[in-house]
Tab-separated table of C-alpha atoms and ligand atoms in Angstrom:
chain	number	residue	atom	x	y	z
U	1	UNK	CA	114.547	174.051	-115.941
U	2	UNK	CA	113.638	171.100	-113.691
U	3	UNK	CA	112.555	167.739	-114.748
U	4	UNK	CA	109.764	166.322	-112.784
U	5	UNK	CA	110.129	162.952	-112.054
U	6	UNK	CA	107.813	161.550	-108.860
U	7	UNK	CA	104.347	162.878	-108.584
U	8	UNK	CA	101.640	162.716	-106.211
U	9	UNK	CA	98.566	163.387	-106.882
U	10	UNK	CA	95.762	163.837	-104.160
U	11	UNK	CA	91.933	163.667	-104.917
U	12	UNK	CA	88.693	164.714	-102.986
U	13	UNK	CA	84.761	164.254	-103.743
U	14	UNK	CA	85.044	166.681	-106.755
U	15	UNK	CA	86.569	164.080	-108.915
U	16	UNK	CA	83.903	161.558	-108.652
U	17	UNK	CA	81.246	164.661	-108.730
U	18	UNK	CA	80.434	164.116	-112.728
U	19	UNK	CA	80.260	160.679	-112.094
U	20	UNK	CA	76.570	161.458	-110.217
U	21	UNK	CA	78.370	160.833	-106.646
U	22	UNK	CA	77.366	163.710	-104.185
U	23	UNK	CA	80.259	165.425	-102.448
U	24	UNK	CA	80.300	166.830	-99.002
U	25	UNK	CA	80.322	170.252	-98.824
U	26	UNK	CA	78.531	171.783	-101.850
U	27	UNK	CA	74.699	172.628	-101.585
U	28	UNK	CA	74.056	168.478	-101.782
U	29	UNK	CA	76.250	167.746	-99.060
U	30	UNK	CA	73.991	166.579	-96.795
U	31	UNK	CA	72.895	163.442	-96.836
U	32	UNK	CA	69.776	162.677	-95.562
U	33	UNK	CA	69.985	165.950	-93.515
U	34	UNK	CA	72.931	164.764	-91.848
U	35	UNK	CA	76.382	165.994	-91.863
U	36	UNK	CA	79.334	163.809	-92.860
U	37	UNK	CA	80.904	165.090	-89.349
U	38	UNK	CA	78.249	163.834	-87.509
U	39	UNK	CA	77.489	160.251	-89.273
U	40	UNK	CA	81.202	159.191	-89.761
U	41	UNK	CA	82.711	159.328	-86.338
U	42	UNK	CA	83.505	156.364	-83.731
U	43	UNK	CA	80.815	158.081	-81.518
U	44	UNK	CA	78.311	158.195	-83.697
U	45	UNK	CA	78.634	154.261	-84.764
U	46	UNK	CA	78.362	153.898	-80.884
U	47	UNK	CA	75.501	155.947	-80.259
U	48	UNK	CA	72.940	154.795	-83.751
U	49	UNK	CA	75.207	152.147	-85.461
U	50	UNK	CA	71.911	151.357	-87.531
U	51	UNK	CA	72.212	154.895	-88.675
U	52	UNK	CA	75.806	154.918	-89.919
U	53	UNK	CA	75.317	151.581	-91.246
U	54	UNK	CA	72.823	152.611	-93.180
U	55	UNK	CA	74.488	155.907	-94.551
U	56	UNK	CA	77.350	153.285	-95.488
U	57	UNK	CA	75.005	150.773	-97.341
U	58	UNK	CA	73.242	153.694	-99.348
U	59	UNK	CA	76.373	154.738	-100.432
U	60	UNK	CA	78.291	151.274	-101.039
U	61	UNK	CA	74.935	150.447	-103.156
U	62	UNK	CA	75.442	153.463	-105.149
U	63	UNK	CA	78.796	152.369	-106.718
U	64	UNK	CA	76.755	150.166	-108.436
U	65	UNK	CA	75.077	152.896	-110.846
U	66	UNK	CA	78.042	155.159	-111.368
U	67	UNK	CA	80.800	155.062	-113.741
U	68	UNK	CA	84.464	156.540	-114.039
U	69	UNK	CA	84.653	159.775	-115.576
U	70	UNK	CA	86.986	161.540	-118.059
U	71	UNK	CA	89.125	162.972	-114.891
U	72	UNK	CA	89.505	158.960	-113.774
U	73	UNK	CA	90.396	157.806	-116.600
U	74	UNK	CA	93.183	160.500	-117.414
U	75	UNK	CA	94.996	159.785	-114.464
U	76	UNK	CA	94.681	156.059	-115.510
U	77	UNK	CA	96.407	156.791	-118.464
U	78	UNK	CA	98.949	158.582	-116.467
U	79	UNK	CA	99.825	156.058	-114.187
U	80	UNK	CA	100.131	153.636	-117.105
U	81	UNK	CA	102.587	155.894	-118.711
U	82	UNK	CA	104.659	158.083	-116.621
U	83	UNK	CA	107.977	157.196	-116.412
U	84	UNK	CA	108.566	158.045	-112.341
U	85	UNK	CA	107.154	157.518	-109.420
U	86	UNK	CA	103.688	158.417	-109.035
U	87	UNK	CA	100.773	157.951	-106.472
U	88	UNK	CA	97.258	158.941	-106.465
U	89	UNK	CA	96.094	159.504	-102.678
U	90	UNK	CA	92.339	159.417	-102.628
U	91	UNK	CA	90.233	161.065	-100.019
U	92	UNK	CA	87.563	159.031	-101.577
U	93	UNK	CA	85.973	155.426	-100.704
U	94	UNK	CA	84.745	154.916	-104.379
U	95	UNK	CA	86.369	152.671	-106.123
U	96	UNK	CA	86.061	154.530	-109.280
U	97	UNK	CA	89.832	155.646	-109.946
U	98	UNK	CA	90.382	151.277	-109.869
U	99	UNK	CA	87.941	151.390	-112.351
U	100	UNK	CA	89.129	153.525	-114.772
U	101	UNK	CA	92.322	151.126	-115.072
U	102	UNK	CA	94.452	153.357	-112.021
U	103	UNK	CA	96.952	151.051	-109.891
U	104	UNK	CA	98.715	153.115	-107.957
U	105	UNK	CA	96.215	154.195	-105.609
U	106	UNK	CA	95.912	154.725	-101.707
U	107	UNK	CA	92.794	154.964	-99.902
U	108	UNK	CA	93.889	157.281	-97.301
U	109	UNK	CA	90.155	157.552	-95.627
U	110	UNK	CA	89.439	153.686	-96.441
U	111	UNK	CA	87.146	151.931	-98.978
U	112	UNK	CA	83.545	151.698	-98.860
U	113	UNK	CA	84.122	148.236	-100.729
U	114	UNK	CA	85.804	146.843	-97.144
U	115	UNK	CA	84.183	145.854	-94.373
U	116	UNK	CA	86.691	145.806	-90.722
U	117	UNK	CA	85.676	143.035	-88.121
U	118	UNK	CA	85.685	144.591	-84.545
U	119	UNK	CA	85.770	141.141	-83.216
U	120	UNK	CA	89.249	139.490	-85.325
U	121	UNK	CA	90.247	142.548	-86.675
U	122	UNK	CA	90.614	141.445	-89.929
U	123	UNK	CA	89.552	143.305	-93.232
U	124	UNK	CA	88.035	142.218	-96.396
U	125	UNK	CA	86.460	142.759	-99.391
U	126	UNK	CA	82.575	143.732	-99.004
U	127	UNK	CA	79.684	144.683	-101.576
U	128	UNK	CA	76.526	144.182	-100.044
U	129	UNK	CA	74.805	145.809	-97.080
U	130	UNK	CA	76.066	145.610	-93.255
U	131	UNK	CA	73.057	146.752	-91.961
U	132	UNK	CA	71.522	143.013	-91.212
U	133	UNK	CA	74.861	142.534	-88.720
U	134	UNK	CA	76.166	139.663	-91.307
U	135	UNK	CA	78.591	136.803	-89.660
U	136	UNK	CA	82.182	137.493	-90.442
U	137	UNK	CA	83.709	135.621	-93.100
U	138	UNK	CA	87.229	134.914	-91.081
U	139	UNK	CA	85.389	134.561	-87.759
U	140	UNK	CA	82.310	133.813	-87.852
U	141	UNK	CA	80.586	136.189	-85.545
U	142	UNK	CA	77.877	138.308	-86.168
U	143	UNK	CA	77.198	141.632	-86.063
U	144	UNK	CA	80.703	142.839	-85.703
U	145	UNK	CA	81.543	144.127	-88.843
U	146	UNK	CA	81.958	147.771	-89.559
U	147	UNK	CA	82.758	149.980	-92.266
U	148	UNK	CA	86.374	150.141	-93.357
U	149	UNK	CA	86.206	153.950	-93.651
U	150	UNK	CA	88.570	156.220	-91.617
U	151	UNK	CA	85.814	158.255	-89.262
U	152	UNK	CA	86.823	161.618	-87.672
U	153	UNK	CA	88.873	161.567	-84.926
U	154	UNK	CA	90.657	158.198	-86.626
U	155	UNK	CA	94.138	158.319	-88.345
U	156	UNK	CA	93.985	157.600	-91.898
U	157	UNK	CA	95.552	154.987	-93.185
U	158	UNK	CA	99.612	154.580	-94.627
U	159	UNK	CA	100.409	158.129	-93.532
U	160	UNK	CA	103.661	157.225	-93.342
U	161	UNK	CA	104.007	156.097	-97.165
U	162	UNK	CA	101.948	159.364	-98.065
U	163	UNK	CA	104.584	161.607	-96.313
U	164	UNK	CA	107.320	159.690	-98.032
U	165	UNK	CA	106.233	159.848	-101.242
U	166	UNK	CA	105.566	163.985	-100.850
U	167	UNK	CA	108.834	164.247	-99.441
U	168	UNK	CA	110.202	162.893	-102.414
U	169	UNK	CA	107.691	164.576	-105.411
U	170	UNK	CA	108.571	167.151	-107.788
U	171	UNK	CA	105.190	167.752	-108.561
U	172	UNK	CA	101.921	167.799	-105.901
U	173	UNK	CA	98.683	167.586	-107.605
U	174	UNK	CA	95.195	168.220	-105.465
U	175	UNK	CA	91.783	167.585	-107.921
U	176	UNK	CA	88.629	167.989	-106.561
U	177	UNK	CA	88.900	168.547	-102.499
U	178	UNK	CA	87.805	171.642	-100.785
U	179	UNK	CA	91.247	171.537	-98.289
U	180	UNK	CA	88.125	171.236	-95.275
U	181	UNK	CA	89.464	168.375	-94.024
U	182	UNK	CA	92.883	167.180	-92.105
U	183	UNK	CA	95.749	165.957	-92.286
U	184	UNK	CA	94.656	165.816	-96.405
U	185	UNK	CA	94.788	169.711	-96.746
U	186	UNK	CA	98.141	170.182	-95.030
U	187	UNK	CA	99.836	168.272	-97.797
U	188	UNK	CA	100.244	170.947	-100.420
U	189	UNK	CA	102.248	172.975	-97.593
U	190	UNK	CA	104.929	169.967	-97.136
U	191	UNK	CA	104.984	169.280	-100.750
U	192	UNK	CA	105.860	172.876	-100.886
U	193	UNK	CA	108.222	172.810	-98.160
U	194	UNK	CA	110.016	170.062	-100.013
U	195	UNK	CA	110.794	172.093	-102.991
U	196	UNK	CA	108.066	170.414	-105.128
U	197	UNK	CA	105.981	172.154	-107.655
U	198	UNK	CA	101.953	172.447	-106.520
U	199	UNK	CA	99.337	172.465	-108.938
U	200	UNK	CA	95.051	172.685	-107.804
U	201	UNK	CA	92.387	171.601	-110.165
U	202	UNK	CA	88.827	172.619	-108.705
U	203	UNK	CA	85.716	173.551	-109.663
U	204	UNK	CA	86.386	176.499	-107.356
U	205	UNK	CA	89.530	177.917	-105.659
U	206	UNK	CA	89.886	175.497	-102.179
U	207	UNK	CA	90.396	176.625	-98.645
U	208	UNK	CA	94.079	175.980	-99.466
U	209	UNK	CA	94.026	177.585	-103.109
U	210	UNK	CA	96.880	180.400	-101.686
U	211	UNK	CA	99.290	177.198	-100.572
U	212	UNK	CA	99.239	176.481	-104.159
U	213	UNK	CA	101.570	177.561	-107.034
U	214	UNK	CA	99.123	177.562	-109.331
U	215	UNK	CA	95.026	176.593	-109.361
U	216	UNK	CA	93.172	175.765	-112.621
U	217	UNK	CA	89.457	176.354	-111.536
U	218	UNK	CA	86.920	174.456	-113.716
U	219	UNK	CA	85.592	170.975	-113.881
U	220	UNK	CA	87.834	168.365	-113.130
U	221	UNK	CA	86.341	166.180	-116.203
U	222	UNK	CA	87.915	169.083	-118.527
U	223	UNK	CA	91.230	170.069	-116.651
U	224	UNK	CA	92.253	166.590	-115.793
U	225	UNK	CA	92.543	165.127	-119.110
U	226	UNK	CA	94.173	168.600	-120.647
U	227	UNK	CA	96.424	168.740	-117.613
U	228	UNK	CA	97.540	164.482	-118.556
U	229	UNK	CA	97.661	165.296	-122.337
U	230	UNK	CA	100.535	168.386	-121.232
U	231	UNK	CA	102.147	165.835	-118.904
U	232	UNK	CA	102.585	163.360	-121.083
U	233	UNK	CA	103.342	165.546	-124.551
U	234	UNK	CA	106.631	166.940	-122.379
U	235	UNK	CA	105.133	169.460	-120.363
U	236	UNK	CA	106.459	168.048	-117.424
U	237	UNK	CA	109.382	170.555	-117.461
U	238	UNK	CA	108.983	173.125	-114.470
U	239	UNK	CA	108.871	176.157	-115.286
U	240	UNK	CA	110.262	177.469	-112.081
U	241	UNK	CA	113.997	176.736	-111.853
Z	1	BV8	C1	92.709	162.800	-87.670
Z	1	BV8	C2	85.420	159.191	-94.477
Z	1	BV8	C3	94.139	162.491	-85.879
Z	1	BV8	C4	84.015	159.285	-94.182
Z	1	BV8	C5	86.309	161.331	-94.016
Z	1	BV8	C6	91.331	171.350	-86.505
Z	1	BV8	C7	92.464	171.481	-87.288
Z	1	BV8	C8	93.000	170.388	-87.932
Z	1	BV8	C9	92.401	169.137	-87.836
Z	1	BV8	C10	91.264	169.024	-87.074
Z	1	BV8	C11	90.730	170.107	-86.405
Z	1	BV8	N1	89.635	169.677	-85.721
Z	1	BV8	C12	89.468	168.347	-85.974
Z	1	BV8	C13	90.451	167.940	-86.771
Z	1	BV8	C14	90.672	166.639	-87.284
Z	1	BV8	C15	89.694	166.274	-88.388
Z	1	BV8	C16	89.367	167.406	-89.331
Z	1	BV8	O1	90.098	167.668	-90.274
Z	1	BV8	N2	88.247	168.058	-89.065
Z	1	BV8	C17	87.827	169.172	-89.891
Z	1	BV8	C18	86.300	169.271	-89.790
Z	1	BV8	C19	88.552	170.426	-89.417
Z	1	BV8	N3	90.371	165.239	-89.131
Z	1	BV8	C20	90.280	163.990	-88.713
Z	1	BV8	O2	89.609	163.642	-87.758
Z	1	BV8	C21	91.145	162.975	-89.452
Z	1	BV8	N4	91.857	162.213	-88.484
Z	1	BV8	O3	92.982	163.977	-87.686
Z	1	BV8	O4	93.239	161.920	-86.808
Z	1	BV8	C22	94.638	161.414	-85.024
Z	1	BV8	C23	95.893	161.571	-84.491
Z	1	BV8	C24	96.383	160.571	-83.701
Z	1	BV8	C25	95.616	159.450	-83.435
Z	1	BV8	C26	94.355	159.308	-83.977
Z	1	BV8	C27	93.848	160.298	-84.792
Z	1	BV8	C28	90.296	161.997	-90.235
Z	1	BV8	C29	89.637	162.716	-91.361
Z	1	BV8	C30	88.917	161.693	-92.228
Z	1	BV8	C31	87.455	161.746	-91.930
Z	1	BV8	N5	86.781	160.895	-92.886
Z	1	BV8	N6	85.773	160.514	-94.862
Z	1	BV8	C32	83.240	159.210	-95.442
Z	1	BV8	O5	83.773	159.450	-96.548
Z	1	BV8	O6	82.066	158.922	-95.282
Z	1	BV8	S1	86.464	162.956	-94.447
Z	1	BV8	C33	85.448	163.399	-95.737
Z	1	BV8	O7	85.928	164.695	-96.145
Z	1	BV8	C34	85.568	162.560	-97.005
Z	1	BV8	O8	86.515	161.543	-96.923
Z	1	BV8	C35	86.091	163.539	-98.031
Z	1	BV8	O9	86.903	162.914	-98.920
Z	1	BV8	C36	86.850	164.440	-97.161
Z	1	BV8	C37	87.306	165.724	-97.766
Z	1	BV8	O10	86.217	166.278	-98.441
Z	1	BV8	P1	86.441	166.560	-100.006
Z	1	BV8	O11	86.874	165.291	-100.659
Z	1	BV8	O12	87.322	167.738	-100.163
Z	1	BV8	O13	84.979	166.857	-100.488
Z	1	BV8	P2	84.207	168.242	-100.348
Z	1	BV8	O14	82.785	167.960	-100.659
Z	1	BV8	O15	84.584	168.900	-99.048
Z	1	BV8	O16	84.837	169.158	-101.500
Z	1	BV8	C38	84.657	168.789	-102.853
Z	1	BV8	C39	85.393	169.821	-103.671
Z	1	BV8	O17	85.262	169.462	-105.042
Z	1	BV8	C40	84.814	171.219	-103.531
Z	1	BV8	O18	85.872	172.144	-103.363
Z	1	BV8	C41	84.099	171.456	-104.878
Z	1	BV8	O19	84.220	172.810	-105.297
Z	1	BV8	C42	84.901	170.584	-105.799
Z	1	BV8	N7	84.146	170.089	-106.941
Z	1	BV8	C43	82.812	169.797	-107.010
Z	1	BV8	N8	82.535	169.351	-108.261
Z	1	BV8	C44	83.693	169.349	-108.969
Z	1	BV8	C45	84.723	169.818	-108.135
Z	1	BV8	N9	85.998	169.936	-108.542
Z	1	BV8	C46	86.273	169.591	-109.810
Z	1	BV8	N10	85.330	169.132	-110.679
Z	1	BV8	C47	84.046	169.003	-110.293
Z	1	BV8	N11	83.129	168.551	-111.177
């Protein structure tokens, strides 16, 4: 029997889904008729930066009206009490898992609550619109901020502290991502490769559901808090040797 100590814990759209925030890929995941492939890229911003700015503000305005859900606020009360190491890499730019109470938490694909200056390079904390090109707080020029969101074709951020951390996890956890999108769905094969245990929770079996040890299909407002309850009642025991 193996005790789990460090565990990461890597979350898509799905786990913000009950909480009324579309996702990509399902039958909603359009938005506006647009794809997210072909609003949030460099090129894009470039070619209609009104556009993107505006799929950004509709969606940064949107935080407003939602609300952690059950899944959040399990892992919240897992981070609080697990003993180890543990990290929650989001795929998401809500802010919702900070809201449920969650500390440990990397924004792998950015924040929609950060706006990036293109002319000073700094970042900051934003919750209004971008559209109306608004001055830069540090710098003071206009019209050069941009979302702080990782667009295709960019690297996401702290990949090195993401690797680390799988390298050193008994336990991968993926909740609520469809594996669609890169490097995120290659991390269940190095958590694997690294000996650690790999667990899915989806609302259906991802593109990466075969990588995984074992997948618990249903929605993550349900699994999540069973799956926290186990953890912390002394599940945590492997059950592979
Ligand atoms: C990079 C920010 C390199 C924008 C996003 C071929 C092979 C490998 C890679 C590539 C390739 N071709 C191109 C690439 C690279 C590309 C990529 O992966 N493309 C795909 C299309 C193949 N990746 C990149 O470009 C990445 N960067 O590779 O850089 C590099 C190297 C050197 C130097 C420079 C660069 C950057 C990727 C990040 C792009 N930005 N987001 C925004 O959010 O607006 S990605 C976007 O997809 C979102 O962030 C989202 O988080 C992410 C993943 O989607 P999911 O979270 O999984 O959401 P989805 O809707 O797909 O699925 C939801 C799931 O939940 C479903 O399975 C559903 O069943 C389930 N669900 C629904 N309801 C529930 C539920 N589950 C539980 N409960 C429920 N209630």
């Amino acid at each position: 029997m193996r005790d789990i100590r460090n565990i990461v814990i890597l979350t898509g759209a799905g786990i913000s889904a009950e909480s009324g925030v579309a996702t990509f890929r399902g039958p909603d995941g359009l938005w506006e008729g647009h794809r997210v492939e072909d609003v949030a890229t460099p090129e894009a911003f470039r070619r209609d930066p009104a556009l993107v700015q505006k799929f950004y503000d509709a969606r940064r305005a949107k935080l407003k009206s939602v609300e952690p859900n059950a899944a959040h606020l399990a892992l919240a009360r897992l981070d609080a009490e697990w003993p180890g190491e543990l990290l929650i890499v989001t795929q998401n730019v809500d802010d919702l898992h900070e809201r449920a109470g969650a500390k440990r938490v990397l924004h792998m694909h950015g924040e929609l609550k950060s706006a990036w200056c293109l002319a000073c390079d700094e970042r900051m904390t934003w919750e209004e619109e971008l559209s109306s090109g608004p001055a830069c707080p540090e710098c003071g020029l206009a019209g050069r901020l941009r979302p702080d969101i990782v667009w295709f074709g960019e690297m996401p951020y702290e990949m090195d502290r993401i690797e680390g951390a799988i390298r050193e996890a008994g336990l991968f956890v993926s909740i609520g991502t469809s594996g669609a999108i890169y490097p995120a769905a290659g991390f269940v094969q190095t958590a694997r490769y690294c000996g650690a245990d790999t667990l899915e929770m989806n609302l259906e079996p991802s593109l990466g559901s075969v990588y995984f040890h074992e997948s618990r299909v249903g929605p993550a407002g349900s699994l999540v808090p069973t799956w926290v309850e186990g953890m912390l009642g002394g599940e945590h025991r492997s059950s592979r040797a």
